[in-house]
Amino acid sequence: MTQAPTAPKALRRRHDREIVALALPAFGALVAEPLFVMVDSAIVGHLGTPQLAGLGVAAALLMTAVSVFVFLAYATTAAVARRVGAGDLAAAIRQGMDGIWLALLLGVAVVAVTLPTAPWLVQAFGASDTAAPYATTYLRISSLGIPAMLIVLAATGVLRGLQDTRTPLYVAIGGFVANAALNAGLVYGAGLGIAGSAWGTVIAQAAMAAAYLIVVVRGARRHGASLRPDPVGIRAGAQAGVPLLVRTLSLRGVLMIATAVAARLGDTEIAAHQIVLSLWSLMAFALDAIAIAGQSIIGRYLGAGDADGARQACRRMVQWGVASGVVLGILVVVSRPLLIPLFSSDSAVHNTLLPALLVVAVSQPIAGVVFILDGVLMGAGDGPYLAGAMLLTLAVFAPVALLIPALGGGLTALWWAMTLMMTVRMLTLWLRARSGRWIVTGATR
């Protein structure tokens, strides 16, 4: 990162207020998302083990399909924030509408593929003969909600770009409550079983999408922005999303390889790995919330032509990332006597889990820098570099991780490999941030 004089206290306080104002609601919205699956699991679990197993397979497929398109939020946030910084709110909302139309088109395409292939997808994911019918039912019904899920992603990006993370929090809370009530009512009250759970989720997702659309449409009318689909704008949004899609797929590849290696190490190791991965993902929500603030703030500064402001904001957010990582690492170490028994009563799992968890704790400051710089470069619209950096990281991680079983390594070695992966990401992102090449000012990149 280019050197800059230390910001005055007043400027640091202003950055801090902005980061907190955007990051706290973003964190709440991020945490609310996995709670959907938890509620479904809690309700369906009382129907029986085959139903719960079917839900697990179908939910994994759905989450994979939706997470692949998370670029709809990231790319839209950066593009809208730039227009906001340039002072053109009508163009900002118009840009957001292009993202929403793209989300709808992609959602319809995914549904068209999922409906006829649901049984094959369930079988490919290894569902048992007893769980497969339930998984197929849930997947087919829930896939109807994918267009709404993708619209929610894109609309969330619009509001983040408009520097509004509170509305997504409120919508997420409302969706969570509606999902819980609908699931309970349809599964048990209406006696629909696992199909009721799927329909409850579809209805809740559709309601969330409708709420977002109401907010965006009102903003469009207020500022005179067109709501009609613009083929040029939709194509530009898709092109901007391709590098972020490559980045996301590469990151998913890292996580899939890690899980496959853990499975080869044995049942105890894969059980412990799932626990560590769950805690790692939970801490990622806190760091990702600051990164989301970074996307919004950096995009706005660059759109306003304030390169120095973008540099200063980047420096301050990196400081936040390091401090947050240190705090999270300490919390993991201090709370480990409570955390470990919470997830398993197996002493073998405990013994395998503890050293891997300590590795995760040590690596959190690195994760803090990675998440923040990732958000900064996304906010700058630097997608092609992010794609290349993540492909390089995958190329470094894959052979190291795959050699662990052959060399007699265990779960701790695997998580040291994960730390290597994060270190490579940190170095590639830091070099880009230091170069200043990500700083491209103007309403568009």
Coordinates of C-alpha atoms in Angstrom, one line a residue:
M1 CA 0.0 0.0 0.0
T2 CA 1.3 3.5 -0.8
Q3 CA 2.6 5.4 2.2
A4 CA 0.5 8.2 3.4
P5 CA 0.8 10.6 6.4
T6 CA -1.0 9.5 9.5
A7 CA -4.6 10.7 9.4
P8 CA -5.6 13.3 12.0
K9 CA -7.7 12.0 14.8
A10 CA -10.8 13.7 13.5
L11 CA -10.4 11.9 10.2
R12 CA -9.8 8.5 11.8
R13 CA -12.9 9.1 14.0
R14 CA -15.0 9.9 10.9
H15 CA -13.8 6.7 9.2
D16 CA -14.5 4.7 12.3
R17 CA -18.1 6.0 12.5
E18 CA -18.7 5.1 8.9
I19 CA -17.2 1.7 9.3
V20 CA -19.3 0.9 12.4
A21 CA -22.5 2.4 10.9
L22 CA -22.2 0.1 7.8
A23 CA -20.5 -3.0 9.3
L24 CA -22.7 -3.6 12.3
P25 CA -26.0 -3.9 10.4
A26 CA -24.2 -5.9 7.7
F27 CA -23.0 -8.4 10.3
G28 CA -26.5 -8.8 11.5
A29 CA -27.8 -9.5 8.0
L30 CA -24.9 -12.0 7.3
V31 CA -25.6 -13.9 10.5
A32 CA -29.4 -14.1 9.7
E33 CA -28.8 -15.9 6.5
P34 CA -27.5 -19.2 7.9
L35 CA -30.2 -19.1 10.5
F36 CA -32.7 -20.0 7.7
V37 CA -31.1 -23.4 7.3
M38 CA -30.8 -23.9 11.1
V39 CA -34.6 -23.2 11.5
D40 CA -35.4 -25.6 8.7
S41 CA -33.2 -28.3 10.2
A42 CA -34.7 -27.8 13.7
I43 CA -38.2 -28.2 12.4
V44 CA -37.6 -31.0 9.9
G45 CA -35.4 -32.9 12.3
H46 CA -38.5 -33.8 14.3
L47 CA -40.0 -35.5 11.3
G48 CA -37.3 -38.2 11.2
T49 CA -33.7 -38.9 10.3
P50 CA -34.3 -39.6 6.6
Q51 CA -36.1 -36.2 6.2
L52 CA -33.3 -34.4 8.0
A53 CA -30.7 -36.1 5.9
G54 CA -32.6 -35.2 2.8
L55 CA -32.8 -31.6 3.9
G56 CA -29.0 -31.6 4.5
V57 CA -28.3 -32.7 0.9
A58 CA -30.8 -30.4 -0.7
A59 CA -29.7 -27.4 1.4
A60 CA -26.1 -28.0 0.5
L61 CA -27.0 -28.0 -3.2
L62 CA -29.1 -24.9 -2.9
M63 CA -26.4 -23.0 -0.9
T64 CA -23.8 -23.9 -3.5
A65 CA -26.0 -22.7 -6.3
V66 CA -26.7 -19.4 -4.7
S67 CA -23.2 -18.8 -3.3
V68 CA -21.8 -19.1 -6.8
F69 CA -23.8 -16.0 -7.8
V70 CA -22.7 -13.9 -4.8
F71 CA -21.0 -11.6 -7.3
L72 CA -24.4 -10.1 -7.9
A73 CA -24.1 -8.4 -4.6
Y74 CA -20.4 -7.6 -4.8
A75 CA -20.3 -6.2 -8.4
T76 CA -23.5 -4.2 -7.8
T77 CA -22.2 -2.7 -4.6
A78 CA -19.1 -1.4 -6.3
A79 CA -20.9 0.0 -9.4
V80 CA -23.6 1.7 -7.4
A81 CA -21.2 3.2 -4.8
R82 CA -19.2 4.8 -7.6
R83 CA -22.2 6.5 -9.0
V84 CA -23.2 7.6 -5.5
G85 CA -19.7 9.1 -5.1
A86 CA -20.1 10.9 -8.4
G87 CA -23.4 12.4 -7.2
D88 CA -25.6 10.8 -9.7
L89 CA -28.2 8.9 -7.7
A90 CA -30.4 8.2 -10.8
A91 CA -27.6 6.5 -12.6
A92 CA -26.7 4.6 -9.4
I93 CA -30.2 3.2 -9.1
R94 CA -30.3 2.5 -12.8
Q95 CA -27.1 0.5 -12.4
G96 CA -28.7 -1.4 -9.5
M97 CA -31.7 -2.3 -11.7
D98 CA -29.4 -3.8 -14.3
G99 CA -28.0 -6.0 -11.5
I100 CA -31.5 -7.0 -10.4
W101 CA -32.6 -7.9 -14.0
L102 CA -29.5 -10.0 -14.4
A103 CA -30.3 -11.8 -11.1
L104 CA -33.8 -12.6 -12.4
L105 CA -32.5 -14.0 -15.7
L106 CA -29.8 -16.1 -13.9
G107 CA -32.4 -17.3 -11.4
V108 CA -34.8 -18.5 -14.1
A109 CA -32.0 -20.3 -15.9
V110 CA -30.9 -22.1 -12.7
V111 CA -34.5 -23.2 -12.0
A112 CA -34.8 -24.5 -15.6
V113 CA -31.7 -26.7 -15.0
T114 CA -32.5 -27.8 -11.4
L115 CA -36.1 -29.0 -11.8
P116 CA -35.4 -31.8 -14.3
T117 CA -32.0 -32.8 -12.9
A118 CA -32.9 -32.8 -9.2
P119 CA -32.9 -36.6 -8.8
W120 CA -29.5 -36.9 -10.5
L121 CA -28.0 -34.0 -8.4
V122 CA -29.3 -35.6 -5.2
Q123 CA -27.7 -38.9 -6.2
A124 CA -24.4 -37.3 -7.2
F125 CA -24.2 -35.7 -3.7
G126 CA -24.4 -39.2 -2.2
A127 CA -27.9 -39.2 -0.6
S128 CA -29.0 -42.5 0.7
D129 CA -31.9 -44.4 -0.8
T130 CA -34.1 -43.4 2.2
A131 CA -33.1 -39.8 2.1
A132 CA -33.1 -39.3 -1.6
P133 CA -36.9 -38.9 -2.1
Y134 CA -37.0 -36.2 0.6
A135 CA -34.0 -34.4 -0.8
T136 CA -35.5 -34.4 -4.3
T137 CA -38.8 -33.0 -3.0
Y138 CA -37.2 -30.3 -1.0
L139 CA -34.8 -29.4 -3.8
R140 CA -37.4 -29.1 -6.5
I141 CA -39.8 -27.0 -4.5
S142 CA -37.0 -24.8 -3.0
S143 CA -35.4 -24.2 -6.4
L144 CA -38.5 -22.1 -7.3
G145 CA -37.2 -19.6 -4.7
I146 CA -33.8 -19.2 -6.4
P147 CA -34.8 -16.2 -8.6
A148 CA -36.0 -14.5 -5.4
M149 CA -32.7 -15.4 -3.6
L150 CA -30.6 -13.9 -6.4
I151 CA -32.8 -10.8 -6.5
V152 CA -32.2 -10.4 -2.8
L153 CA -28.4 -10.7 -3.5
A154 CA -28.5 -8.0 -6.2
A155 CA -30.8 -5.7 -4.3
T156 CA -28.7 -6.0 -1.2
G157 CA -25.8 -4.9 -3.3
V158 CA -27.8 -1.9 -4.5
L159 CA -28.6 -0.7 -1.0
R160 CA -25.0 -1.3 0.2
G161 CA -23.8 0.8 -2.7
L162 CA -26.3 3.5 -1.5
Q163 CA -24.5 3.3 1.9
D164 CA -27.6 1.6 3.4
T165 CA -26.9 -1.6 5.4
R166 CA -29.8 -1.1 7.8
T167 CA -32.6 -2.0 5.4
P168 CA -30.9 -5.4 4.5
L169 CA -30.7 -6.1 8.2
Y170 CA -34.4 -5.4 8.8
V171 CA -35.4 -7.5 5.7
A172 CA -33.2 -10.3 6.9
I173 CA -34.8 -10.3 10.4
G174 CA -38.3 -10.2 8.9
G175 CA -37.5 -13.0 6.5
F176 CA -36.1 -15.1 9.3
V177 CA -39.2 -14.7 11.4
A178 CA -41.5 -15.3 8.5
N179 CA -39.5 -18.4 7.5
A180 CA -39.7 -19.9 11.0
A181 CA -43.5 -19.2 11.3
L182 CA -44.3 -20.6 7.8
N183 CA -42.1 -23.7 8.3
A184 CA -43.8 -24.6 11.6
G185 CA -47.3 -23.9 10.2
L186 CA -46.9 -25.8 6.9
V187 CA -44.8 -28.7 8.2
Y188 CA -47.0 -29.5 11.3
G189 CA -50.1 -27.3 11.1
A190 CA -50.9 -28.2 7.5
G191 CA -49.2 -31.6 7.7
L192 CA -47.1 -31.1 4.5
G193 CA -43.9 -32.5 6.0
I194 CA -40.7 -31.6 4.3
A195 CA -42.6 -30.1 1.4
G196 CA -44.1 -27.6 3.8
S197 CA -40.6 -26.6 4.9
A198 CA -39.6 -26.0 1.3
W199 CA -42.7 -24.0 0.5
G200 CA -42.2 -21.9 3.7
T201 CA -38.7 -21.0 2.6
V202 CA -39.8 -20.1 -0.9
I203 CA -42.6 -17.9 0.4
A204 CA -40.2 -16.1 2.8
Q205 CA -37.6 -15.6 0.1
A206 CA -40.3 -14.2 -2.2
A207 CA -41.4 -11.8 0.5
M208 CA -37.9 -10.6 1.1
A209 CA -37.4 -10.0 -2.7
A210 CA -40.6 -8.1 -2.8
A211 CA -39.6 -5.9 0.1
Y212 CA -36.3 -5.1 -1.6
L213 CA -38.0 -4.3 -4.9
I214 CA -40.4 -1.9 -3.2
V215 CA -37.5 0.0 -1.7
V216 CA -35.5 0.1 -4.9
V217 CA -38.6 1.0 -7.1
R218 CA -39.5 3.9 -4.7
G219 CA -35.9 5.1 -5.0
A220 CA -36.0 4.9 -8.8
R221 CA -39.3 6.8 -9.0
R222 CA -37.9 9.5 -6.6
H223 CA -34.8 10.1 -8.7
G224 CA -36.4 9.5 -12.2
A225 CA -34.5 6.3 -12.9
S226 CA -35.8 3.9 -15.5
L227 CA -37.0 0.4 -14.3
R228 CA -36.9 -1.2 -17.8
P229 CA -34.3 -3.8 -18.6
D230 CA -31.3 -2.4 -20.4
P231 CA -29.5 -5.1 -22.4
V232 CA -26.3 -3.1 -22.5
G233 CA -26.3 -2.5 -18.8
I234 CA -27.2 -6.2 -18.0
R235 CA -24.4 -7.3 -20.3
A236 CA -21.9 -5.0 -18.6
G237 CA -23.0 -6.3 -15.2
A238 CA -22.5 -9.9 -16.3
Q239 CA -19.0 -9.0 -17.7
A240 CA -18.1 -7.3 -14.4
G241 CA -19.3 -10.4 -12.5
V242 CA -17.3 -13.0 -14.4
P243 CA -14.0 -12.3 -12.6
L244 CA -15.7 -12.4 -9.3
L245 CA -17.4 -15.7 -10.3
V246 CA -13.9 -17.1 -11.0
R247 CA -12.7 -15.8 -7.6
T248 CA -15.7 -17.4 -5.8
L249 CA -15.4 -20.7 -7.6
S250 CA -11.6 -20.8 -6.8
L251 CA -12.4 -20.2 -3.1
R252 CA -15.1 -22.9 -3.1
G253 CA -12.5 -25.2 -4.6
V254 CA -10.2 -24.5 -1.7
L255 CA -12.9 -25.4 0.8
M256 CA -13.9 -28.5 -1.1
I257 CA -10.4 -29.8 -1.3
A258 CA -9.9 -29.2 2.4
T259 CA -13.1 -31.2 3.2
A260 CA -12.1 -34.0 0.9
V261 CA -8.6 -34.2 2.5
A262 CA -10.2 -34.2 6.0
A263 CA -12.5 -37.0 4.9
R264 CA -9.5 -39.1 3.8
L265 CA -7.9 -38.6 7.2
G266 CA -10.7 -40.5 9.0
D267 CA -14.1 -40.1 10.7
T268 CA -12.6 -38.4 13.7
E269 CA -10.7 -35.9 11.6
I270 CA -13.7 -35.0 9.3
A271 CA -15.9 -34.5 12.4
A272 CA -13.4 -32.2 14.0
H273 CA -12.8 -30.5 10.7
Q274 CA -16.5 -29.6 10.3
I275 CA -16.5 -28.1 13.8
V276 CA -13.4 -26.0 13.0
L277 CA -14.7 -25.0 9.7
S278 CA -18.0 -23.9 11.3
L279 CA -16.2 -21.7 13.8
W280 CA -13.9 -20.3 11.1
S281 CA -17.0 -19.4 9.0
L282 CA -18.7 -17.7 12.0
M283 CA -15.6 -15.5 12.5
A284 CA -15.5 -14.8 8.8
F285 CA -19.0 -13.1 9.2
A286 CA -17.5 -10.5 11.5
L287 CA -14.6 -9.8 9.2
D288 CA -16.8 -9.9 6.1
A289 CA -19.0 -7.2 7.7
I290 CA -16.1 -4.8 7.7
A291 CA -15.2 -5.8 4.2
I292 CA -18.8 -5.0 3.1
A293 CA -18.3 -1.5 4.6
G294 CA -15.1 -1.3 2.7
Q295 CA -16.8 -2.1 -0.6
S296 CA -19.3 0.7 -0.1
I297 CA -16.9 3.3 1.3
I298 CA -14.1 2.7 -1.3
G299 CA -16.5 2.7 -4.2
R300 CA -18.0 6.1 -3.0
Y301 CA -14.6 7.7 -2.6
L302 CA -13.4 6.6 -6.0
G303 CA -16.6 7.7 -7.7
A304 CA -16.1 11.1 -6.1
G305 CA -12.6 11.3 -7.5
D306 CA -11.0 11.3 -4.0
A307 CA -8.0 9.0 -4.4
D308 CA -6.4 10.2 -1.2
G309 CA -9.6 9.6 0.7
A310 CA -9.8 6.0 -0.6
R311 CA -6.2 5.4 0.5
Q312 CA -6.8 6.7 4.0
A313 CA -10.0 4.7 4.3
C314 CA -8.2 1.6 3.1
R315 CA -5.4 2.1 5.7
R316 CA -8.0 2.6 8.5
M317 CA -10.0 -0.5 7.5
V318 CA -6.9 -2.7 7.4
Q319 CA -6.2 -1.5 11.0
W320 CA -9.7 -2.6 11.9
G321 CA -9.2 -5.9 10.2
V322 CA -6.0 -6.6 12.1
A323 CA -7.5 -5.6 15.5
S324 CA -10.7 -7.6 14.8
G325 CA -8.5 -10.6 13.9
V326 CA -6.5 -10.3 17.1
V327 CA -9.7 -10.1 19.2
L328 CA -11.3 -13.1 17.5
G329 CA -8.2 -15.1 18.0
I330 CA -8.0 -14.3 21.7
L331 CA -11.7 -15.2 22.0
V332 CA -11.1 -18.6 20.4
V333 CA -8.3 -19.4 22.8
V334 CA -10.1 -18.2 25.9
S335 CA -13.4 -19.9 25.1
R336 CA -12.0 -23.2 23.8
P337 CA -12.9 -25.0 27.1
L338 CA -16.5 -24.1 26.5
L339 CA -16.6 -24.4 22.7
I340 CA -15.1 -27.9 22.3
P341 CA -17.6 -29.8 24.5
L342 CA -20.4 -27.8 23.0
F343 CA -19.9 -29.6 19.6
S344 CA -18.9 -33.1 20.6
S345 CA -18.6 -35.4 23.6
D346 CA -16.1 -37.7 21.9
S347 CA -12.7 -37.3 23.5
A348 CA -10.9 -38.4 20.3
V349 CA -12.6 -35.5 18.5
H350 CA -11.6 -33.2 21.3
N351 CA -8.0 -34.2 21.1
T352 CA -8.0 -33.7 17.3
L353 CA -9.9 -30.5 17.4
L354 CA -7.9 -28.5 20.0
P355 CA -4.5 -28.0 18.1
A356 CA -6.4 -27.2 14.8
L357 CA -8.5 -24.7 16.7
L358 CA -5.3 -23.0 18.0
V359 CA -4.0 -22.7 14.5
V360 CA -7.2 -21.0 13.5
A361 CA -6.8 -18.6 16.4
V362 CA -3.3 -17.7 15.4
S363 CA -4.3 -17.1 11.8
Q364 CA -7.1 -14.7 12.5
P365 CA -5.1 -11.4 12.2
I366 CA -4.0 -12.7 8.7
A367 CA -7.7 -13.4 7.9
G368 CA -8.6 -9.9 9.0
V369 CA -6.2 -8.3 6.5
V370 CA -7.4 -10.7 3.7
F371 CA -11.1 -9.9 4.2
I372 CA -10.6 -6.2 4.3
L373 CA -8.3 -5.9 1.3
D374 CA -10.6 -8.3 -0.6
G375 CA -13.5 -5.8 0.2
V376 CA -11.4 -2.8 -0.7
L377 CA -10.5 -4.2 -4.1
M378 CA -14.0 -5.3 -4.8
G379 CA -15.2 -1.8 -4.0
A380 CA -12.7 -0.5 -6.5
G381 CA -14.0 -2.9 -9.1
D382 CA -10.7 -4.7 -9.4
G383 CA -12.3 -8.1 -10.2
P384 CA -9.8 -9.4 -12.7
Y385 CA -6.9 -9.1 -10.3
L386 CA -9.0 -10.8 -7.5
A387 CA -9.7 -13.6 -9.9
G388 CA -6.1 -14.1 -10.8
A389 CA -4.9 -13.9 -7.2
M390 CA -7.4 -16.5 -6.1
L391 CA -6.5 -18.9 -8.9
L392 CA -2.8 -18.5 -7.9
T393 CA -3.8 -19.2 -4.2
L394 CA -5.7 -22.3 -5.3
A395 CA -2.7 -23.5 -7.3
V396 CA -0.5 -23.2 -4.2
F397 CA -2.9 -24.7 -1.8
A398 CA -4.1 -27.7 -3.7
P399 CA -0.8 -29.7 -3.9
V400 CA 0.1 -28.9 -0.4
A401 CA -3.2 -30.0 1.0
L402 CA -3.4 -33.2 -1.2
L403 CA 0.1 -34.3 0.0
I404 CA -0.9 -34.2 3.7
P405 CA -2.4 -37.7 3.9
A406 CA 0.5 -39.2 2.0
L407 CA 3.0 -37.6 4.3
G408 CA 1.2 -38.8 7.4
G409 CA -0.1 -35.3 8.4
G410 CA -3.3 -34.9 10.4
L411 CA -6.0 -32.2 10.8
T412 CA -3.6 -29.7 12.3
A413 CA -1.4 -30.0 9.2
L414 CA -4.4 -29.4 7.1
W415 CA -5.2 -26.2 9.0
W416 CA -1.6 -25.0 8.7
A417 CA -2.2 -25.5 4.9
M418 CA -5.3 -23.4 5.2
T419 CA -3.2 -20.7 7.0
L420 CA -0.7 -20.9 4.1
M421 CA -3.6 -20.3 1.8
M422 CA -4.7 -17.2 3.7
T423 CA -1.1 -16.0 3.8
V424 CA -0.8 -16.3 0.0
R425 CA -4.0 -14.4 -0.3
M426 CA -2.8 -11.7 2.1
L427 CA 0.5 -11.2 0.1
T428 CA -1.2 -11.0 -3.3
L429 CA -3.8 -8.5 -2.0
W430 CA -1.2 -6.5 -0.1
L431 CA 1.0 -6.1 -3.1
R432 CA -2.0 -4.9 -5.2
A433 CA -3.0 -2.5 -2.5
R434 CA 0.5 -1.1 -2.1
S435 CA 0.9 -0.6 -5.9
G436 CA -2.0 1.8 -6.0
R437 CA -3.1 0.4 -9.4
W438 CA -6.6 -0.4 -7.9
I439 CA -7.2 3.4 -7.6
V440 CA -9.2 4.3 -10.6
T441 CA -11.4 7.3 -10.0
G442 CA -14.7 8.2 -11.8
A443 CA -18.3 7.1 -12.0
T444 CA -17.2 4.0 -13.9
R445 CA -14.0 2.0 -13.8

